[in-house]
């Protein structure tokens, strides 16, 4: 019973974080950045670096949601 309540509380905290404007804005921005790299083409080293930076930003946003800590 306690474990179910704890899991429910974690899910609620994750959902609250996902629905924050800051998180949504950063996630959408990183996804747009990734898409733009493919739209304009990956032809030089700088393009790969742009893709790596955008992907790292997206992974950091997802990791922030995955690691729910007690406030």
mmCIF file of C-alpha atoms in Angstrom:
data_model
loop_
_atom_site.group_PDB
_atom_site.id
_atom_site.type_symbol
_atom_site.label_atom_id
_atom_site.label_comp_id
_atom_site.label_asym_id
_atom_site.label_seq_id
_atom_site.Cartn_x
_atom_site.Cartn_y
_atom_site.Cartn_z
ATOM 1 C CA UNK A 1 0.000 0.000 0.000
ATOM 2 C CA UNK A 2 2.758 2.464 0.906
ATOM 3 C CA UNK A 3 4.707 1.656 -2.245
ATOM 4 C CA UNK A 4 1.656 2.352 -4.415
ATOM 5 C CA UNK A 5 1.162 5.700 -2.684
ATOM 6 C CA UNK A 6 4.833 6.552 -3.146
ATOM 7 C CA UNK A 7 4.708 5.665 -6.864
ATOM 8 C CA UNK A 8 1.567 7.744 -7.281
ATOM 9 C CA UNK A 9 3.210 10.712 -5.582
ATOM 10 C CA UNK A 10 6.305 10.376 -7.795
ATOM 11 C CA UNK A 11 4.156 10.279 -10.916
ATOM 12 C CA UNK A 12 2.296 13.364 -9.754
ATOM 13 C CA UNK A 13 5.565 15.244 -9.140
ATOM 14 C CA UNK A 14 6.881 14.198 -12.556
ATOM 15 C CA UNK A 15 3.710 15.369 -14.257
ATOM 16 C CA UNK A 16 3.894 18.674 -12.395
ATOM 17 C CA UNK A 17 7.466 19.165 -13.601
ATOM 18 C CA UNK A 18 6.616 18.217 -17.189
ATOM 19 C CA UNK A 19 3.791 20.743 -17.266
ATOM 20 C CA UNK A 20 5.993 23.631 -16.117
ATOM 21 C CA UNK A 21 6.551 26.271 -18.777
ATOM 22 C CA UNK A 22 10.317 26.179 -18.205
ATOM 23 C CA UNK A 23 10.602 22.451 -18.880
ATOM 24 C CA UNK A 24 8.204 22.476 -21.824
ATOM 25 C CA UNK A 25 9.940 25.452 -23.408
ATOM 26 C CA UNK A 26 13.406 23.956 -23.112
ATOM 27 C CA UNK A 27 12.277 20.575 -24.387
ATOM 28 C CA UNK A 28 10.471 22.038 -27.390
ATOM 29 C CA UNK A 29 13.468 24.271 -28.139
ATOM 30 C CA UNK A 30 15.899 21.348 -28.045
ATOM 31 C CA UNK A 31 13.632 19.246 -30.276
ATOM 32 C CA UNK A 32 13.332 22.103 -32.781
ATOM 33 C CA UNK A 33 17.099 22.487 -32.757
ATOM 34 C CA UNK A 34 17.548 18.768 -33.493
ATOM 35 C CA UNK A 35 15.000 18.887 -36.318
ATOM 36 C CA UNK A 36 16.635 21.974 -37.836
ATOM 37 C CA UNK A 37 19.981 20.192 -38.021
ATOM 38 C CA UNK A 38 18.414 17.456 -40.137
ATOM 39 C CA UNK A 39 16.370 19.894 -42.250
ATOM 40 C CA UNK A 40 19.460 21.895 -43.206
ATOM 41 C CA UNK A 41 21.661 18.810 -43.458
ATOM 42 C CA UNK A 42 24.583 17.396 -41.572
ATOM 43 C CA UNK A 43 27.576 18.082 -43.777
ATOM 44 C CA UNK A 44 30.324 19.519 -41.596
ATOM 45 C CA UNK A 45 31.839 19.063 -38.154
ATOM 46 C CA UNK A 46 29.932 22.057 -36.834
ATOM 47 C CA UNK A 47 26.650 20.396 -37.779
ATOM 48 C CA UNK A 48 27.554 17.323 -35.745
ATOM 49 C CA UNK A 49 28.491 19.538 -32.809
ATOM 50 C CA UNK A 50 25.136 21.330 -33.079
ATOM 51 C CA UNK A 51 23.366 17.972 -33.087
ATOM 52 C CA UNK A 52 25.372 16.786 -30.077
ATOM 53 C CA UNK A 53 24.587 19.970 -28.133
ATOM 54 C CA UNK A 54 20.863 19.801 -28.885
ATOM 55 C CA UNK A 55 20.746 16.107 -28.010
ATOM 56 C CA UNK A 56 22.587 16.681 -24.735
ATOM 57 C CA UNK A 57 20.115 19.421 -23.854
ATOM 58 C CA UNK A 58 17.190 17.087 -24.543
ATOM 59 C CA UNK A 59 18.742 14.257 -22.510
ATOM 60 C CA UNK A 60 19.328 16.641 -19.595
ATOM 61 C CA UNK A 61 15.672 17.694 -19.684
ATOM 62 C CA UNK A 62 14.471 14.092 -19.705
ATOM 63 C CA UNK A 63 16.889 13.178 -16.905
ATOM 64 C CA UNK A 64 15.545 16.043 -14.803
ATOM 65 C CA UNK A 65 12.099 14.470 -14.974
ATOM 66 C CA UNK A 66 13.340 10.921 -14.437
ATOM 67 C CA UNK A 67 15.128 11.847 -11.215
ATOM 68 C CA UNK A 68 12.325 12.960 -8.944
ATOM 69 C CA UNK A 69 13.676 14.068 -5.596
ATOM 70 C CA UNK A 70 11.758 15.074 -2.522
ATOM 71 C CA UNK A 71 11.451 18.837 -2.339
#
